[in-house]
């Protein structure tokens, strides 16, 4: 639905805003308050007489007239808190809050802010006593000749003096004579900077900035930059004096730093930020900040904006600039020339008739009104700066020529205007000098500076075998000095994929260094090799030394973490290959392993071997193209609060969590000989990486309920509607590495890992059946669908690990367990229910036989027991009725059959339908009934296991909740297979109970499993 937009203001800037907004198909009408002659009844645009100073009346007007967005043009309403007041009233308003607008409203605040945050600016002093100000002017070691009224002075409160006497006189005029009223109660005295003055504006969504093309205003009244200062006599855009490289530097050192600083100080800056800069020999320095579009800069910027302005403003307000940056017409230049009243900036006549405006429009030019009014059907002057004529052409020279012709066509007696707008740029373009390598876009000096910065970082990674000295043609490594006897060299290379795009959009680069090193080092480990040295490749279109140093500094730190030396690298600056701010990375790692310790040991790997998973930190560095697509589909930006991860984190921060480096953790264990194979879970996910280290005749059986899956994966699966196969093929799903170990070594290896890192026994190897998948991941779908259960524990871990963090205690489900004997499964259920975060509470244990071990287990756990001896009843129905009475007595909600050796009647099963759980020692529907292990052995099955299911009237036919596979080994007997299946039962039954107790799993009306998303209280 098209919106009604209200623009606040009456100048040329506001006419330009209304003109651009009216072009949007999303905008039904543009109201301008109070507006001028140009905004009165012009297509979609019309003026409004609503009071803009009374914010209460204004807010009610917006509600009464269905105004969907208010856009504030001038600075005074912003400083008065118009954004705060309208927002509080529920009216969407574009612009910074009053607190954020202090950047313009108080030059004293602004200068102190820049000093706090290391933003380059002129040296300065702030004074409330004119005598102290003059003393500073006369005694300062700098040329303190710039005097500014600290408050708002309509763009005229700056005096650039030619000497100390004139500067002191300016102080007296401002403070004593009140030349600028209350704005001059405090003055700022600044160093006089020399250089080119430019205006660099950006949109800011509170976290990130999106720069506009640089522009240049012309403050002096007359050609040649002569005459008094004004509010601005014209502007042009873009400025050729500001290269793409320099604009990127301004973005990072000024614009982004300012927005970061305001956010840090509790005043997030949302709106347009204007930095007036001086391009000095020491680099750009801030002269002033404005908190809105400049006037007349706005009149040259908006004609060059290719994107719908309404969409840009909404993306800015909604924090979506990073994913929806504005686009600009890069192949055009715009010039605007201001026509002012005779006598401006002093006193001037009003009511002068203006003609010829339609003729100017016919010349393909745009007239933006400022100080104009309607009188008797015609346009008359009503202010100092009356109108601007804007031309957009393919070059600056032709744009200036067209604008000047337009001015000449306007009938405005005694009008004052300049004919040389853009003269500095034209002079710059006409300079003749010999080309340098830097002119082509390659800055050798910047590259040398970078090398000097990273040399000590590389030196810090020195290790036995090399000293990591940068600067030679090649790096050297001495294998003997590193202690190798009969080594095999191992090499690996990788990048970080489109995770780069997120880091570049968020301006967070250092973590990519760890990603790059981890991706290469973790690959080399798969051969059992120790990483020895690392080489990096950094390529860009224009070298930003700060960004490159951040990335390579991260690489050096990651090399230190991995135990390898940063031996060398390449920095390639390739103009035209990459866009502004873009770069790419590649890494190369070389390691070594003694010949006898090479992995994988394919001849030693056999069915029945266990798989140990080592936790990842999140998405690591694979699958980011899909991640970005899901974010786009979900209409979220990197600055949005993360619906996953820690509280307070943004999506970008969570996704940029660095990849874990496993070398220091795993090398001692690899050298012990306990590891038969190691798989790095990289591109290809769980499905494609584990088989790379296994014999072809073996298959992988993983159980996702055994490890902790970070919430980001559940969110990606849900938002992207990704299949479990797509998840397992694309992402690591919480496992960064998988180790293959013999069952006898598993607990020892697991304990070694868990001393430093989260790790779990996550599955086993079995014989691969013809045509079967090489990797099966059980229970992945329900873990991803439900996310962490309220207990944060979706299964008893064989290794003592847990899933997630336990939250606040949830409402428990009352559970009864029916037994007939020793109650080993009962013990596993009791241990699960004892967990503080469990959703299950076992309230009674019922046995059909007195004196059994299971009753003692329950009593020791403090659980009430009942004996309902089946021998004392004349019929099964009578026996079941008594059991039912006990269940009702204890208000039981779920019943578990744990070795209960009685067949329950149909009416009982129907009554407890969907609340009655049983465990069977096979992978149903195979081998139903008694002697399941014997049936499996007789059939020659290579895989058996256990199944937890809802009880149905037909034996072993209810809907399956959880299954766990157990490989059938060569030489297995019924007893040995049964023993291993019992271990699996002690994990599977508690996991199933937790799912049912937490309501994550329910039995649907169609007698199929219904997976429910869980929520936390």
Short mmCIF file of N, CA and C in Angstrom, two decimals, residues 13-111:
data_model
loop_
_atom_site.label_atom_id
_atom_site.label_comp_id
_atom_site.label_asym_id
_atom_site.label_seq_id
_atom_site.Cartn_x
_atom_site.Cartn_y
_atom_site.Cartn_z
N UNK A 13 16.55 22.07 -0.16
CA UNK A 13 16.77 20.69 0.28
C UNK A 13 15.45 19.96 0.40
N UNK A 14 14.47 20.60 1.01
CA UNK A 14 13.18 19.94 1.23
C UNK A 14 12.43 19.74 -0.09
N UNK A 15 12.56 20.70 -1.02
CA UNK A 15 11.96 20.53 -2.34
C UNK A 15 12.59 19.31 -3.03
N UNK A 16 13.93 19.18 -2.93
CA UNK A 16 14.61 18.04 -3.55
C UNK A 16 14.17 16.73 -2.92
N UNK A 17 14.01 16.71 -1.60
CA UNK A 17 13.54 15.48 -0.91
C UNK A 17 12.14 15.11 -1.39
N UNK A 18 11.26 16.09 -1.44
CA UNK A 18 9.88 15.82 -1.87
C UNK A 18 9.86 15.35 -3.33
N UNK A 19 10.66 15.99 -4.16
CA UNK A 19 10.75 15.64 -5.59
C UNK A 19 11.19 14.19 -5.77
N UNK A 20 12.19 13.78 -5.00
CA UNK A 20 12.70 12.41 -5.13
C UNK A 20 11.72 11.40 -4.54
N UNK A 21 11.14 11.72 -3.41
CA UNK A 21 10.16 10.81 -2.78
C UNK A 21 8.94 10.61 -3.67
N UNK A 22 8.52 11.67 -4.36
CA UNK A 22 7.33 11.59 -5.22
C UNK A 22 7.55 10.62 -6.39
N UNK A 23 8.80 10.32 -6.72
CA UNK A 23 9.10 9.39 -7.81
C UNK A 23 8.89 7.94 -7.40
N UNK A 24 8.70 7.69 -6.10
CA UNK A 24 8.58 6.32 -5.61
C UNK A 24 7.17 5.77 -5.81
N UNK A 25 7.04 4.56 -6.34
CA UNK A 25 5.71 3.94 -6.42
C UNK A 25 5.16 3.58 -5.05
N UNK A 26 6.03 3.61 -4.02
CA UNK A 26 5.59 3.31 -2.66
C UNK A 26 4.97 4.52 -1.96
N UNK A 27 5.04 5.67 -2.63
CA UNK A 27 4.56 6.91 -2.01
C UNK A 27 3.33 7.41 -2.76
N UNK A 28 2.25 7.59 -2.02
CA UNK A 28 0.99 8.06 -2.57
C UNK A 28 0.97 9.58 -2.67
N UNK A 29 1.47 10.26 -1.62
CA UNK A 29 1.44 11.73 -1.56
C UNK A 29 2.59 12.21 -0.70
N UNK A 30 3.16 13.36 -1.07
CA UNK A 30 4.19 13.99 -0.26
C UNK A 30 3.66 15.34 0.22
N UNK A 31 3.56 15.51 1.52
CA UNK A 31 3.20 16.78 2.12
C UNK A 31 4.47 17.47 2.58
N UNK A 32 4.55 18.80 2.42
CA UNK A 32 5.72 19.55 2.85
C UNK A 32 5.23 20.65 3.79
N UNK A 33 5.83 20.73 4.97
CA UNK A 33 5.41 21.73 5.95
C UNK A 33 6.62 22.54 6.41
N UNK A 34 6.64 23.85 6.18
CA UNK A 34 5.58 24.63 5.50
C UNK A 34 5.70 24.64 3.98
N UNK A 35 6.90 24.26 3.44
CA UNK A 35 7.05 24.22 2.00
C UNK A 35 7.31 25.59 1.38
N UNK A 36 7.28 25.60 0.06
CA UNK A 36 7.51 26.85 -0.68
C UNK A 36 6.69 26.80 -1.97
N UNK A 37 6.96 27.72 -2.88
CA UNK A 37 6.16 27.77 -4.11
C UNK A 37 6.38 26.53 -4.97
N UNK A 38 7.58 25.94 -4.91
CA UNK A 38 7.86 24.77 -5.73
C UNK A 38 7.18 23.51 -5.25
N UNK A 39 6.79 23.47 -3.96
CA UNK A 39 6.16 22.27 -3.40
C UNK A 39 4.64 22.44 -3.24
N UNK A 40 4.12 23.52 -3.82
CA UNK A 40 2.68 23.78 -3.70
C UNK A 40 1.95 23.17 -4.90
N UNK A 41 1.19 22.13 -4.64
CA UNK A 41 0.32 21.52 -5.67
C UNK A 41 1.09 21.17 -6.95
N UNK A 42 2.10 20.34 -6.77
CA UNK A 42 2.93 19.91 -7.90
C UNK A 42 2.86 18.38 -8.00
N UNK A 43 1.88 17.86 -8.74
CA UNK A 43 1.71 16.42 -8.85
C UNK A 43 1.37 15.80 -7.50
N UNK A 44 2.19 14.86 -7.07
CA UNK A 44 1.98 14.20 -5.78
C UNK A 44 2.29 15.13 -4.61
N UNK A 45 2.98 16.24 -4.87
CA UNK A 45 3.50 17.10 -3.80
C UNK A 45 2.56 18.25 -3.51
N UNK A 46 2.32 18.52 -2.23
CA UNK A 46 1.54 19.69 -1.83
C UNK A 46 2.01 20.16 -0.46
N UNK A 47 1.70 21.41 -0.14
CA UNK A 47 2.12 21.99 1.13
C UNK A 47 1.09 21.75 2.22
N UNK A 48 1.57 21.81 3.46
CA UNK A 48 0.69 21.68 4.62
C UNK A 48 1.01 22.80 5.59
N UNK A 49 -0.04 23.29 6.26
CA UNK A 49 0.14 24.38 7.20
C UNK A 49 0.25 23.89 8.65
N UNK A 50 0.40 22.59 8.84
CA UNK A 50 0.48 22.06 10.20
C UNK A 50 1.69 22.65 10.93
N UNK A 51 1.53 22.88 12.21
CA UNK A 51 2.63 23.41 13.02
C UNK A 51 3.69 22.33 13.19
N UNK A 52 4.93 22.69 12.87
CA UNK A 52 6.02 21.71 13.05
C UNK A 52 6.78 21.95 14.35
N UNK A 53 6.50 23.05 15.01
CA UNK A 53 7.19 23.32 16.28
C UNK A 53 6.47 22.68 17.46
N UNK A 54 5.15 22.48 17.34
CA UNK A 54 4.39 21.81 18.40
C UNK A 54 4.31 20.33 18.03
N UNK A 55 5.13 19.52 18.65
CA UNK A 55 5.26 18.11 18.26
C UNK A 55 4.02 17.30 18.60
N UNK A 56 3.30 17.71 19.63
CA UNK A 56 2.07 17.00 19.99
C UNK A 56 1.01 17.17 18.90
N UNK A 57 0.86 18.42 18.45
CA UNK A 57 -0.09 18.68 17.35
C UNK A 57 0.36 17.97 16.09
N UNK A 58 1.65 18.00 15.82
CA UNK A 58 2.19 17.36 14.61
C UNK A 58 1.94 15.85 14.62
N UNK A 59 2.16 15.21 15.78
CA UNK A 59 1.94 13.77 15.87
C UNK A 59 0.48 13.42 15.62
N UNK A 60 -0.42 14.23 16.17
CA UNK A 60 -1.85 13.96 15.96
C UNK A 60 -2.23 14.16 14.50
N UNK A 61 -1.65 15.19 13.88
CA UNK A 61 -1.89 15.42 12.45
C UNK A 61 -1.48 14.19 11.63
N UNK A 62 -0.32 13.67 11.95
CA UNK A 62 0.18 12.49 11.21
C UNK A 62 -0.76 11.30 11.36
N UNK A 63 -1.27 11.11 12.55
CA UNK A 63 -2.20 10.00 12.77
C UNK A 63 -3.53 10.24 12.06
N UNK A 64 -4.01 11.48 12.13
CA UNK A 64 -5.30 11.81 11.50
C UNK A 64 -5.24 11.70 9.99
N UNK A 65 -4.07 11.96 9.40
CA UNK A 65 -3.93 11.98 7.95
C UNK A 65 -3.15 10.78 7.41
N UNK A 66 -2.99 9.77 8.27
CA UNK A 66 -2.34 8.50 7.85
C UNK A 66 -0.96 8.74 7.24
N UNK A 67 -0.19 9.59 7.88
CA UNK A 67 1.18 9.81 7.44
C UNK A 67 2.04 8.65 7.92
N UNK A 68 2.64 7.93 6.98
CA UNK A 68 3.41 6.74 7.35
C UNK A 68 4.86 7.02 7.63
N UNK A 69 5.37 8.19 7.22
CA UNK A 69 6.77 8.52 7.44
C UNK A 69 6.94 10.03 7.45
N UNK A 70 7.71 10.53 8.41
CA UNK A 70 8.07 11.93 8.48
C UNK A 70 9.57 12.04 8.19
N UNK A 71 9.94 12.93 7.28
CA UNK A 71 11.35 13.15 6.92
C UNK A 71 11.71 14.58 7.31
N UNK A 72 12.70 14.73 8.20
CA UNK A 72 13.06 16.05 8.72
C UNK A 72 14.22 16.60 7.91
N UNK A 73 14.04 17.79 7.32
CA UNK A 73 15.09 18.41 6.52
C UNK A 73 16.07 19.21 7.33
N UNK A 74 15.65 20.29 8.03
CA UNK A 74 16.61 21.18 8.71
C UNK A 74 17.06 20.66 10.07
N UNK A 75 18.08 21.35 10.62
CA UNK A 75 18.70 20.89 11.86
C UNK A 75 17.94 21.31 13.12
N UNK A 76 17.25 22.43 13.08
CA UNK A 76 16.63 22.95 14.31
C UNK A 76 15.59 21.99 14.88
N UNK A 77 14.65 21.46 14.08
CA UNK A 77 13.70 20.50 14.66
C UNK A 77 14.37 19.25 15.21
N UNK A 78 15.47 18.83 14.58
CA UNK A 78 16.18 17.64 15.07
C UNK A 78 16.76 17.91 16.45
N UNK A 79 17.40 19.06 16.61
CA UNK A 79 17.96 19.41 17.91
C UNK A 79 16.88 19.58 18.96
N UNK A 80 15.68 19.97 18.52
CA UNK A 80 14.56 20.16 19.45
C UNK A 80 13.87 18.85 19.82
N UNK A 81 14.33 17.73 19.27
CA UNK A 81 13.79 16.43 19.67
C UNK A 81 12.57 15.98 18.91
N UNK A 82 12.41 16.44 17.66
CA UNK A 82 11.22 16.06 16.91
C UNK A 82 11.16 14.55 16.67
N UNK A 83 12.31 13.94 16.42
CA UNK A 83 12.34 12.49 16.19
C UNK A 83 11.93 11.74 17.46
N UNK A 84 12.47 12.16 18.60
CA UNK A 84 12.13 11.52 19.87
C UNK A 84 10.62 11.60 20.13
N UNK A 85 10.07 12.80 19.94
CA UNK A 85 8.66 13.01 20.29
C UNK A 85 7.72 12.27 19.34
N UNK A 86 8.00 12.31 18.05
CA UNK A 86 7.13 11.62 17.09
C UNK A 86 7.23 10.10 17.27
N UNK A 87 8.45 9.61 17.49
CA UNK A 87 8.63 8.17 17.70
C UNK A 87 7.87 7.71 18.93
N UNK A 88 7.95 8.51 20.00
CA UNK A 88 7.24 8.15 21.24
C UNK A 88 5.74 8.13 21.02
N UNK A 89 5.26 8.94 20.08
CA UNK A 89 3.82 8.98 19.78
C UNK A 89 3.41 7.92 18.76
N UNK A 90 4.38 7.11 18.31
CA UNK A 90 4.06 6.05 17.37
C UNK A 90 4.10 6.47 15.92
N UNK A 91 4.78 7.58 15.62
CA UNK A 91 4.89 8.07 14.24
C UNK A 91 6.33 7.83 13.77
N UNK A 92 6.49 7.14 12.67
CA UNK A 92 7.81 6.83 12.14
C UNK A 92 8.45 8.11 11.60
N UNK A 93 9.68 8.38 12.04
CA UNK A 93 10.34 9.64 11.69
C UNK A 93 11.79 9.37 11.32
N UNK A 94 12.23 9.93 10.19
CA UNK A 94 13.60 9.74 9.72
C UNK A 94 14.48 10.88 10.18
N UNK A 95 15.56 10.52 10.89
CA UNK A 95 16.51 11.50 11.38
C UNK A 95 17.05 11.06 12.73
N UNK A 96 18.12 11.67 13.19
CA UNK A 96 18.70 11.30 14.49
C UNK A 96 17.90 11.87 15.66
N UNK A 97 18.05 11.24 16.81
CA UNK A 97 17.43 11.75 18.03
C UNK A 97 18.13 13.04 18.46
N UNK A 98 17.53 13.72 19.42
CA UNK A 98 18.13 14.97 19.91
C UNK A 98 19.52 14.71 20.49
N UNK A 99 19.66 13.57 21.17
CA UNK A 99 20.96 13.24 21.77
C UNK A 99 22.01 13.02 20.69
N UNK A 100 21.61 12.33 19.64
CA UNK A 100 22.55 12.08 18.53
C UNK A 100 22.82 13.36 17.75
N UNK A 101 21.82 14.24 17.67
CA UNK A 101 21.96 15.48 16.90
C UNK A 101 22.87 16.50 17.57
N UNK A 102 23.36 16.18 18.77
CA UNK A 102 24.35 17.06 19.41
C UNK A 102 25.61 17.20 18.56
N UNK A 103 25.85 16.24 17.69
CA UNK A 103 27.01 16.32 16.81
C UNK A 103 27.01 17.61 16.01
N UNK A 104 25.82 18.10 15.66
CA UNK A 104 25.72 19.38 14.98
C UNK A 104 25.32 20.49 15.93
N UNK A 105 24.45 20.16 16.88
CA UNK A 105 23.88 21.19 17.75
C UNK A 105 24.88 21.81 18.71
N UNK A 106 25.98 21.09 19.00
CA UNK A 106 26.99 21.64 19.91
C UNK A 106 28.37 21.32 19.35
N UNK A 107 29.04 22.34 18.83
CA UNK A 107 30.38 22.13 18.28
C UNK A 107 31.34 21.73 19.38
N UNK A 108 31.09 22.21 20.60
CA UNK A 108 31.93 21.83 21.72
C UNK A 108 31.79 20.32 21.99
N UNK A 109 30.56 19.83 22.01
CA UNK A 109 30.34 18.38 22.18
C UNK A 109 31.00 17.61 21.05
N UNK A 110 30.82 18.11 19.83
CA UNK A 110 31.32 17.42 18.66
C UNK A 110 32.84 17.28 18.71
N UNK A 111 33.53 18.35 19.06
CA UNK A 111 34.99 18.29 19.10
C UNK A 111 35.46 17.35 20.21
#
